[in-house]
Tab-separated table of C-alpha atoms in Angstrom:
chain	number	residue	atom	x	y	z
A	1	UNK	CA	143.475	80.615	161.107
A	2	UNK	CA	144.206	76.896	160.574
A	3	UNK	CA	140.435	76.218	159.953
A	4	UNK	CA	140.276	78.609	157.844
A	5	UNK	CA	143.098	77.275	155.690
A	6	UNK	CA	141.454	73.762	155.970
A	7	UNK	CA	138.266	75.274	154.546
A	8	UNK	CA	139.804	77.368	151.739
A	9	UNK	CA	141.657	74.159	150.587
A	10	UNK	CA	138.200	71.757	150.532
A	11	UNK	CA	136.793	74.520	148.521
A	12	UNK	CA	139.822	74.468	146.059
A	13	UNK	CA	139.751	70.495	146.312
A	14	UNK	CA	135.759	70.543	145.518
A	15	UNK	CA	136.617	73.016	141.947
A	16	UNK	CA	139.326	70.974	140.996
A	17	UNK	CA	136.696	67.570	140.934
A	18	UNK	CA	133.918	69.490	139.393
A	19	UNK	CA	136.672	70.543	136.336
A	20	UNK	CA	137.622	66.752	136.670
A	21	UNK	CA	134.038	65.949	136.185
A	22	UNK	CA	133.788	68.088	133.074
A	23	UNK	CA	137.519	66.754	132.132
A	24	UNK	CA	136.057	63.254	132.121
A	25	UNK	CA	132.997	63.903	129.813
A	26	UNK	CA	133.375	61.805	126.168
A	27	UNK	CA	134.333	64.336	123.536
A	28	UNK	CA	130.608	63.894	121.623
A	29	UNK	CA	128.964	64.713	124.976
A	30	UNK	CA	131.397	68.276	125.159
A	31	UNK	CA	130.585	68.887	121.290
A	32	UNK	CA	126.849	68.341	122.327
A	33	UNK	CA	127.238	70.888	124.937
A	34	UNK	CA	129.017	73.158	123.124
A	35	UNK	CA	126.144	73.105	120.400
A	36	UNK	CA	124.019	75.204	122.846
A	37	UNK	CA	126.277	77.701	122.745
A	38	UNK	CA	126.549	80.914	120.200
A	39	UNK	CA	129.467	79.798	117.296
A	40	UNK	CA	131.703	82.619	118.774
A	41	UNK	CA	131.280	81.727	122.815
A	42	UNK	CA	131.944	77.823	121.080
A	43	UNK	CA	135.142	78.562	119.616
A	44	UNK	CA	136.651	80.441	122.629
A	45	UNK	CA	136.261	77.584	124.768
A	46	UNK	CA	139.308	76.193	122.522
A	47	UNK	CA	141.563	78.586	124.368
A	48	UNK	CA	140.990	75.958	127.929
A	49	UNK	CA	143.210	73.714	126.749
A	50	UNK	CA	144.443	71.350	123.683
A	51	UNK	CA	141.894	68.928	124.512
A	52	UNK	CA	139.370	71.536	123.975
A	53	UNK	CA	141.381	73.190	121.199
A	54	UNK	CA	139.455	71.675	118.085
A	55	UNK	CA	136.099	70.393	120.108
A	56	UNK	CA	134.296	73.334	118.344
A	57	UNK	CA	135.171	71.734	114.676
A	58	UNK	CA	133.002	68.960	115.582
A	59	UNK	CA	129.974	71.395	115.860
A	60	UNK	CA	127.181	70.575	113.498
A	61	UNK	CA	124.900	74.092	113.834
A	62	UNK	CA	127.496	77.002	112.856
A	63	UNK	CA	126.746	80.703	112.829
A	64	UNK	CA	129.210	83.944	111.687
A	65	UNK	CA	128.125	87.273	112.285
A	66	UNK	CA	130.506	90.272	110.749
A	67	UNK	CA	130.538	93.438	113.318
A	68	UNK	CA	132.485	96.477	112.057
A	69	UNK	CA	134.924	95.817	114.593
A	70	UNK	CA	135.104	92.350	114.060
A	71	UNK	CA	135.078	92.108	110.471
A	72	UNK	CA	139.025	91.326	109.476
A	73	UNK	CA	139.528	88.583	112.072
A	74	UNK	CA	136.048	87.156	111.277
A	75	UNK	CA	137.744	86.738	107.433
A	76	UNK	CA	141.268	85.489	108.920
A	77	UNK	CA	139.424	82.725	111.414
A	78	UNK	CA	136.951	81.872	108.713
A	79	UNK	CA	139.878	81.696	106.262
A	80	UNK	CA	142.044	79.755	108.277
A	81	UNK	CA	139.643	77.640	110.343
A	82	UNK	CA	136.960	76.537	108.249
A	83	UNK	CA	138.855	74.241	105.803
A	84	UNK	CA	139.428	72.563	108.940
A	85	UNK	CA	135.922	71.996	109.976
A	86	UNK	CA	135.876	68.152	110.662
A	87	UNK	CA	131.432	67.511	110.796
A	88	UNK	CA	130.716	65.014	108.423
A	89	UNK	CA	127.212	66.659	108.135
A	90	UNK	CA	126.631	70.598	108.828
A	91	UNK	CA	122.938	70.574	109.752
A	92	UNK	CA	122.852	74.735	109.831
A	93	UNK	CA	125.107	77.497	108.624
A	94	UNK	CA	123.906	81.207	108.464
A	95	UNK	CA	126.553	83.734	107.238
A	96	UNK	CA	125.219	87.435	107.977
A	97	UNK	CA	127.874	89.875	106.603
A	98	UNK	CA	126.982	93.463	107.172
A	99	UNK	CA	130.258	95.371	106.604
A	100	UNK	CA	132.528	95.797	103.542
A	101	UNK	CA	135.758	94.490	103.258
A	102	UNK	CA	134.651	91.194	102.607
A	103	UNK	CA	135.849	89.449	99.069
A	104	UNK	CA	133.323	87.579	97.234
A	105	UNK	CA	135.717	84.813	96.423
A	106	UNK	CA	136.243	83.970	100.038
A	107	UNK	CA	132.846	84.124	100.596
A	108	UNK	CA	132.351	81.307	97.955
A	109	UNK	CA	135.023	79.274	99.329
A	110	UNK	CA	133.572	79.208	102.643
A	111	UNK	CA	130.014	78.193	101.277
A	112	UNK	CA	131.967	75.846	99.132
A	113	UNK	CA	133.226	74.145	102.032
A	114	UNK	CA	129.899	73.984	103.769
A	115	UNK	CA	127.946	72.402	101.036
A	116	UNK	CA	130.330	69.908	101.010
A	117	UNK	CA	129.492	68.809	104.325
A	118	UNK	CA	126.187	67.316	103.416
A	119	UNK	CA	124.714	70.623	104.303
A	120	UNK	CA	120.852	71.020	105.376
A	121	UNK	CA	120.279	74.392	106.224
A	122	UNK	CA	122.090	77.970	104.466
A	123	UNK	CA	120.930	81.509	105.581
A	124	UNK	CA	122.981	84.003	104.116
A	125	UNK	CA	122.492	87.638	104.634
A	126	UNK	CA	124.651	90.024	102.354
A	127	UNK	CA	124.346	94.160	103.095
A	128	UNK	CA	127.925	95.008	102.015
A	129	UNK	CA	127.000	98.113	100.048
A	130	UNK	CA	128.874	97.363	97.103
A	131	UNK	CA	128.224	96.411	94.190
A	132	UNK	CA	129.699	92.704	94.118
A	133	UNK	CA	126.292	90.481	94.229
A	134	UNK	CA	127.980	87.221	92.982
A	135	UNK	CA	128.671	84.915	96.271
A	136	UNK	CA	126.862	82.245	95.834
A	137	UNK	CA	128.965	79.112	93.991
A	138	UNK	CA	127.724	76.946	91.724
A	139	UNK	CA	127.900	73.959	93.898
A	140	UNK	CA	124.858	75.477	95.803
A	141	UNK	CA	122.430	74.695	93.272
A	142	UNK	CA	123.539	70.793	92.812
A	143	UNK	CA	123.688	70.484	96.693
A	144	UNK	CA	121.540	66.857	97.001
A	145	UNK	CA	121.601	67.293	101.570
A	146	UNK	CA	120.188	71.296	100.702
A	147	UNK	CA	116.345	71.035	102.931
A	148	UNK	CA	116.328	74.677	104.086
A	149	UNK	CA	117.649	78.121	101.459
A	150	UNK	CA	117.250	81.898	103.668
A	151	UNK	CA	118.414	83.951	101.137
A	152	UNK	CA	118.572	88.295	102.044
A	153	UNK	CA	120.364	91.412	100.807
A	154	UNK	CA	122.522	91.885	97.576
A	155	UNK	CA	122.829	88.367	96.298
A	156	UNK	CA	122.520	87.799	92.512
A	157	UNK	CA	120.483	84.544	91.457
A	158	UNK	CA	122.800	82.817	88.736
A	159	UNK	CA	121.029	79.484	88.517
A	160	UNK	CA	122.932	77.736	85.931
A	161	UNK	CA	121.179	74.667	83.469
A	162	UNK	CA	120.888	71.099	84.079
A	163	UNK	CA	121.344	71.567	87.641
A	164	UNK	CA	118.953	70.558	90.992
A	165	UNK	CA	117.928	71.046	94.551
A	166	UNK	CA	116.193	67.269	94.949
A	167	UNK	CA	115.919	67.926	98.576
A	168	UNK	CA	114.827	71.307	98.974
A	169	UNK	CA	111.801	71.847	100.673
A	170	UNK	CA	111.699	75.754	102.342
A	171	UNK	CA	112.946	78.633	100.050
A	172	UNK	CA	112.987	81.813	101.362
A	173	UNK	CA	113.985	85.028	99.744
A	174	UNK	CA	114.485	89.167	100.544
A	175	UNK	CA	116.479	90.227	97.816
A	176	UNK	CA	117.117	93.667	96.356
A	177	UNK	CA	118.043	95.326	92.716
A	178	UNK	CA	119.638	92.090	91.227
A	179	UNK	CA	116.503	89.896	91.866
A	180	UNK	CA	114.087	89.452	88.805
A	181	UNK	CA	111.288	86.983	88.193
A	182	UNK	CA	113.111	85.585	85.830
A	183	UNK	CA	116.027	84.108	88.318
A	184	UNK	CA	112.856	83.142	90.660
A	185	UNK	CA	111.247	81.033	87.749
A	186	UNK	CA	114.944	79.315	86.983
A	187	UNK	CA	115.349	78.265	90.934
A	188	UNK	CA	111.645	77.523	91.238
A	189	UNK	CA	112.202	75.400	88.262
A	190	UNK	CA	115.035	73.084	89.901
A	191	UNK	CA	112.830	72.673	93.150
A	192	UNK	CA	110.632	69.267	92.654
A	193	UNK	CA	109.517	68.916	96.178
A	194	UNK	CA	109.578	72.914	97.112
A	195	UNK	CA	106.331	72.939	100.001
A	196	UNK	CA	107.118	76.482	101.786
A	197	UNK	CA	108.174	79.614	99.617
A	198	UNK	CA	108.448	83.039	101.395
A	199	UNK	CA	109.073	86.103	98.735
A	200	UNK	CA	110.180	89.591	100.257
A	201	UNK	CA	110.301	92.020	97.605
A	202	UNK	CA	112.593	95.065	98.571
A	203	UNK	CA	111.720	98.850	97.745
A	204	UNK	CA	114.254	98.358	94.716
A	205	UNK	CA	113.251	96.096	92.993
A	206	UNK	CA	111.768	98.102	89.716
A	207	UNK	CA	110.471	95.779	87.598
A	208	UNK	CA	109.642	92.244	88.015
A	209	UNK	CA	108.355	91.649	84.889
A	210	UNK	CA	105.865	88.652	84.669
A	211	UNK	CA	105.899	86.856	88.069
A	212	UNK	CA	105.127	83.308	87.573
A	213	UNK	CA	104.997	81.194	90.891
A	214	UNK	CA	104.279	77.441	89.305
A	215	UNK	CA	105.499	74.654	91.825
A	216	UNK	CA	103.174	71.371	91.840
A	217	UNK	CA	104.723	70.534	94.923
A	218	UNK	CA	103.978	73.836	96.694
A	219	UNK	CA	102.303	74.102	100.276
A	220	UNK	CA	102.663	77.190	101.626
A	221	UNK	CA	103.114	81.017	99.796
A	222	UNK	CA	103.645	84.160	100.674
A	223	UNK	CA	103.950	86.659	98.937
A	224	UNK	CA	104.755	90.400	100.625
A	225	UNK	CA	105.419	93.784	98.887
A	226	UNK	CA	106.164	96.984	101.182
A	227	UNK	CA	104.715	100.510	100.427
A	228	UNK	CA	107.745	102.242	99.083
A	229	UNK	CA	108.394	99.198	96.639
A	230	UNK	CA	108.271	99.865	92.629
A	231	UNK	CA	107.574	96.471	91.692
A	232	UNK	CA	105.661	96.274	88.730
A	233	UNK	CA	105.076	92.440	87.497
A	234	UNK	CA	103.154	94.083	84.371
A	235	UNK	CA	100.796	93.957	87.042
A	236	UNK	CA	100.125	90.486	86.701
A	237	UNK	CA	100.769	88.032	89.440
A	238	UNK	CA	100.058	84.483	87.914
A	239	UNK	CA	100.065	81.612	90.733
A	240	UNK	CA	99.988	77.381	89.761
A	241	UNK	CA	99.997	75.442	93.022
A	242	UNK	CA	97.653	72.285	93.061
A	243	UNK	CA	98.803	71.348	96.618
A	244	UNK	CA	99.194	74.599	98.262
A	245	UNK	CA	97.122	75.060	101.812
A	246	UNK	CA	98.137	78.173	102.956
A	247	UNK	CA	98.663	81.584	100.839
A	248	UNK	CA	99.763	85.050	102.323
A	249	UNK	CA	99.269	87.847	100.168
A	250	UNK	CA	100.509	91.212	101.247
A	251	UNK	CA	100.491	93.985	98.904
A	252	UNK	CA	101.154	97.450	100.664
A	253	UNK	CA	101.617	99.379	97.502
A	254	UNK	CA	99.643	101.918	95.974
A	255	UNK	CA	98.081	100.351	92.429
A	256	UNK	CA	97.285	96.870	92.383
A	257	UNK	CA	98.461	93.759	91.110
A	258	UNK	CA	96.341	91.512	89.203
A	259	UNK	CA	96.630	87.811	89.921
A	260	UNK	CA	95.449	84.618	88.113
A	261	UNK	CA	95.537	81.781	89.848
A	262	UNK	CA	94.972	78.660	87.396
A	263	UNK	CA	94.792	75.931	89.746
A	264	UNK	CA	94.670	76.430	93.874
A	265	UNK	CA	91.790	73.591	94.839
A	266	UNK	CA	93.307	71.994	98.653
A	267	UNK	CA	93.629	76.006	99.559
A	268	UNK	CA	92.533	75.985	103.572
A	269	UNK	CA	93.923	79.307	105.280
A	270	UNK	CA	94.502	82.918	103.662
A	271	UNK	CA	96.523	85.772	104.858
A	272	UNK	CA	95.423	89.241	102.850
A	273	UNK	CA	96.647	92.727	103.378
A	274	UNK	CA	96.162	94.991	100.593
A	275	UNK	CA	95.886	98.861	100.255
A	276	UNK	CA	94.350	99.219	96.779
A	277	UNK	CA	90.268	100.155	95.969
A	278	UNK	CA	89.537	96.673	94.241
A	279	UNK	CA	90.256	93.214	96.177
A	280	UNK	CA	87.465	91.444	93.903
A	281	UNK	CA	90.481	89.466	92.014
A	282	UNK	CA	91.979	88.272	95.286
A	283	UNK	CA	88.990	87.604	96.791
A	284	UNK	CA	87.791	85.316	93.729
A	285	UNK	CA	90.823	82.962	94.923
A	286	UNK	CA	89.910	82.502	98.658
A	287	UNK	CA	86.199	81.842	98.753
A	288	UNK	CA	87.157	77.931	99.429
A	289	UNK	CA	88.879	78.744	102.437
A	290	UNK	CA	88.414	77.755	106.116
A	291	UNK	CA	90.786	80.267	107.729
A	292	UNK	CA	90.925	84.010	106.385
A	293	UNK	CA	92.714	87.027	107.703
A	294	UNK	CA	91.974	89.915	105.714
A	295	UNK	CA	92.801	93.563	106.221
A	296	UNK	CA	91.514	96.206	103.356
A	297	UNK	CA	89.919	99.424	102.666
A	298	UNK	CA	87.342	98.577	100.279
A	299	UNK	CA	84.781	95.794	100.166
A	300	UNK	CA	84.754	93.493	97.301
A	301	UNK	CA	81.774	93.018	94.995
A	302	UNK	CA	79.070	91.034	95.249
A	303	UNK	CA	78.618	86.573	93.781
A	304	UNK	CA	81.036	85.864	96.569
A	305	UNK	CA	80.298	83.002	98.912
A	306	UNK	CA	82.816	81.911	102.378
A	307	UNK	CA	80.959	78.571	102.825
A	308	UNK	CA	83.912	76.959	104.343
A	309	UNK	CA	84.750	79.639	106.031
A	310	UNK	CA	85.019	78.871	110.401
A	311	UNK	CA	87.531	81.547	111.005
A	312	UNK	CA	88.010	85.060	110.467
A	313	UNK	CA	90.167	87.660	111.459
A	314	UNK	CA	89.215	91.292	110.447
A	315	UNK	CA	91.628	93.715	110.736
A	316	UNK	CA	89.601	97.147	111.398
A	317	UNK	CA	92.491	99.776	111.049
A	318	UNK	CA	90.811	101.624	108.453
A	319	UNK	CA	87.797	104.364	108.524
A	320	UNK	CA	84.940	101.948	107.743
A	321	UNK	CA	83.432	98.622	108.771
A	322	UNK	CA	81.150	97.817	105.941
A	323	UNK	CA	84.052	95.206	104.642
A	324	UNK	CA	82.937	93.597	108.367
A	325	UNK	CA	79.019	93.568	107.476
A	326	UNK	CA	79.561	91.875	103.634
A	327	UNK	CA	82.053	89.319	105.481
A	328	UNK	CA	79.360	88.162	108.051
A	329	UNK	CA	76.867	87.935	105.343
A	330	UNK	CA	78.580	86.138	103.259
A	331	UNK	CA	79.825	83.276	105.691
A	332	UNK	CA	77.017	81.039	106.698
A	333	UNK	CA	79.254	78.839	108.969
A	334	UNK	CA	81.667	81.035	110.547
A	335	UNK	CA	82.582	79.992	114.250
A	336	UNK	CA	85.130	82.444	115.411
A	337	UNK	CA	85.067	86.153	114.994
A	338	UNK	CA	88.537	87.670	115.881
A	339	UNK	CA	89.156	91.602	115.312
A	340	UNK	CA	92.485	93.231	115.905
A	341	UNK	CA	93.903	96.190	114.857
A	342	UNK	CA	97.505	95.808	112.271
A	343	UNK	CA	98.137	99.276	112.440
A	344	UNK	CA	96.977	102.117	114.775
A	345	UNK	CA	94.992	105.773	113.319
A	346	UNK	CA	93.961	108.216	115.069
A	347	UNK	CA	90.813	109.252	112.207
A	348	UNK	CA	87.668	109.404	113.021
A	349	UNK	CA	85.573	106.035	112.143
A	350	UNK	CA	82.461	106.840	110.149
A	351	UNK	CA	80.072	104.099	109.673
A	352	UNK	CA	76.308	103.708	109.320
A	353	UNK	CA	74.260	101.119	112.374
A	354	UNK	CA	75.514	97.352	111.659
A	355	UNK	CA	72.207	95.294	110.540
A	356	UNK	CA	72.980	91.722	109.615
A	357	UNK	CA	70.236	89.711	109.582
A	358	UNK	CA	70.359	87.081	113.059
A	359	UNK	CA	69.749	83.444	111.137
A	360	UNK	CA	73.293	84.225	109.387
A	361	UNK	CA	75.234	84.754	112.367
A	362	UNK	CA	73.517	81.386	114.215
A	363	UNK	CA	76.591	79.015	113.855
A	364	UNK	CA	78.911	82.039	115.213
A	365	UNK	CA	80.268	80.612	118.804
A	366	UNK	CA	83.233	82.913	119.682
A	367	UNK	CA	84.137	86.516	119.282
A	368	UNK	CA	87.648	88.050	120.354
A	369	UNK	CA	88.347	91.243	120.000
A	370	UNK	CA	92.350	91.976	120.651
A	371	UNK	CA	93.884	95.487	121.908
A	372	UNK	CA	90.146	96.704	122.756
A	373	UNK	CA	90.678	99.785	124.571
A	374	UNK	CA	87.342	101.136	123.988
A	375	UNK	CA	88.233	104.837	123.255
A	376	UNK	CA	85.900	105.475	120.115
A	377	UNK	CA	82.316	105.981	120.076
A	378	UNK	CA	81.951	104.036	117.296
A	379	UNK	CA	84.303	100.739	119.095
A	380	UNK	CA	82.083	100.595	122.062
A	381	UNK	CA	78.641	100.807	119.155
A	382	UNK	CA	80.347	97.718	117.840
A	383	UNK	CA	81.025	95.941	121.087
A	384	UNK	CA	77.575	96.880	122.243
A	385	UNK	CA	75.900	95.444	119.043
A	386	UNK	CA	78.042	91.928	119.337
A	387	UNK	CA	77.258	91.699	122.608
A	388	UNK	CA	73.604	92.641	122.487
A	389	UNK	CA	72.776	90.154	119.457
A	390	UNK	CA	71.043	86.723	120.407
A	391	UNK	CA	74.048	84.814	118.698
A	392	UNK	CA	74.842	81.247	120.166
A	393	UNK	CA	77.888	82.744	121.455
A	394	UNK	CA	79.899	80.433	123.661
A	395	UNK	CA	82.858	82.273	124.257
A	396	UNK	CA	83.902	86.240	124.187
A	397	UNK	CA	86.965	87.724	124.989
A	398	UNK	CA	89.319	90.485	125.308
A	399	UNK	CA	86.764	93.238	125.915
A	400	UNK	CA	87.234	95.755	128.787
């Protein structure tokens, strides 16, 4: 029994250095720690003792998430705490509210505060199912520190004049009703050094009017309307980026959208997913490009040429291939050959024998074909005519 005591009491002894260990740690060290943790499991650790009691003010990355059953003390800490958030410099802070009860002029206080802190990153996300859009202060859009803007839900764009976001360079927005091109073209406007914008466009968003995208500094687009949505543009899409690389296009609607693109030369990789009869106007603007994923149910006309083109990805979700034949044909120098499948059918693929003629597909070194299950007739013709073709293939994968 005595040992036993003896033992009990080392292993008491051995805690009670470990928590020494911890105690001992400089205060930067604990808020570095801390940082790894969620906001919430953060602030609990305040409850150890009054050393630990403010640590969690010190944190640099913060992140509030409103749960139903959450929701009032989430306002009271936020109220309460917040003001006494001692970071010189907030590097993140991402606000999701999903529940009502939540007054827009607390929520502007809180960003309020947060700006002030030489902030670098704001994602707000704003589902309260009211109709109270206006959150965001004014201070947001003179915010010099401001790199990174992740904007979602029912948030109303009030961009105000003479104002600017020098330091801006990702902008990324999924807003609903109160989001117009007209507030896009105001933010755009106070972005000089903007180089990623990411547009969402929700299922109410009923008329966009005009959509201008014209940002010098721009390097990356995307663009991406769902099925149900009723955006209109006047059904022109007009796009001015000199320095853009990449642009994603994805247009799920029914009718088209007409874009005009007046100046897109250093363009090297294209996303485009459309579900309209006519893709000649889109594929006008990516002929120059090196990388191309494409998914659509028509082919485009002819006088188009991939020179650059090393990379493709075809999606083949749709009833016919011949979209697959003009591609090859019209890309001299393609390298890689990648098919997948973005969405699954069950219809029956109709397509007449593949004939392309051999000399084109000579620089083609390496064909993947992802999710090949082989099911279809018409999937094992295709693998059977790759595969039987005297290409200089080097590599080929993902067939079973």
């Amino acid at each position: 029994m005595v040992k036993k005591r003896k033992t009990k009491s080392k292993t008491v002894s051995s805690a009670c250095k470990g928590v020494d260990k911890i105690s001992g740690l400089s205060d930067d060290l604990l808020v570095k720690i801390l940082s790894f943790l969620p906001t919430k499991a953060a602030v609990s650790t305040s409850l150890l003792s009054k050393r630990w009691e403010c640590l969690w003010m010190w944190l640099p990355n913060l992140k509030f998430v409103s749960w139903v059953s959450e929701a009032k003390s989430l306002q009271r800490f936020l109220n309460r705490n917040l003001p006494l958030h001692r970071a010189p410099v907030i590097e993140s802070f991402q606000l999701h509210i999903n529940t009502r009860g939540f007054k827009p002029g607390d929520i502007k206080l809180w960003l309020v505060i947060a700006l002030s802190r030489h902030l670098r990153k704001l994602e707000i996300r704003y589902d309260p199912y009211s109709n109270k859009p206006n959150i965001l202060p004014s201070s947001l859009y003179t915010c010099k520190s401001l790199v990174t803007l992740k904007l979602r839900g029912s948030i109303r764009l009030d961009v105000p004049r003479r104002v600017c976001l020098p330091s801006l360079k990702t902008l990324q927005l999924l807003l609903d009703k109160y989001f117009d091109g007209e507030s896009l073209q105001r933010l755009l406007s106070i972005c000089p050094i903007l180089e990623d914008l990411e547009v969402y466009f929700d299922s109410e968003n009923d008329d966009m009017d005009l959509l201008t995208v014209n940002v010098p500094s721009l390097q990356s687009l995307s663009l991406c309307i769902p099925s149900d949505s009723g955006c209109l543009f006047n059904e022109l899409l007009v796009i001015n980026a000199p320095s853009l690389k990449y642009l994603k296009l994805e247009d799920l609607a029914d009718f088209g959208h007409s874009c005009m693109i007046e100046n897109m030369p250093n363009l090297e990789e294209a996303y485009v997913d459309v579900r309209y009869p006519d893709i000649s106007s889109h594929i006008g603007l990516i002929t120059s490009v090196k990388r191309l994923t494409i998914c659509s149910e028509t082919v485009y006309g002819d006088g188009f040429v991939f020179n650059q083109l090393e990379h493709l990805t075809l999606c083949v979700c749709t009833d016919k291939l011949n979209l697959l034949v003009r591609l090859l044909e019209d890309s001299p120098n393609l390298r890689v050959l990648d098919i997948v499948e973005m969405d699954h059918y069950d219809s029956h693929w109709e397509y007449p024998p593949i004939t392309v003629d051999e000399c084109i597909l000579s620089s083609l070194k390496t064909y993947n074909w992802s999710e090949y299950l082989g099911r279809r007739p018409q999937e094992k013709d295709l693998a059977v005519y790759v595969l039987g073709k005297r290409w200089s293939l080097e590599d080929c994968n993902n067939l079973v």
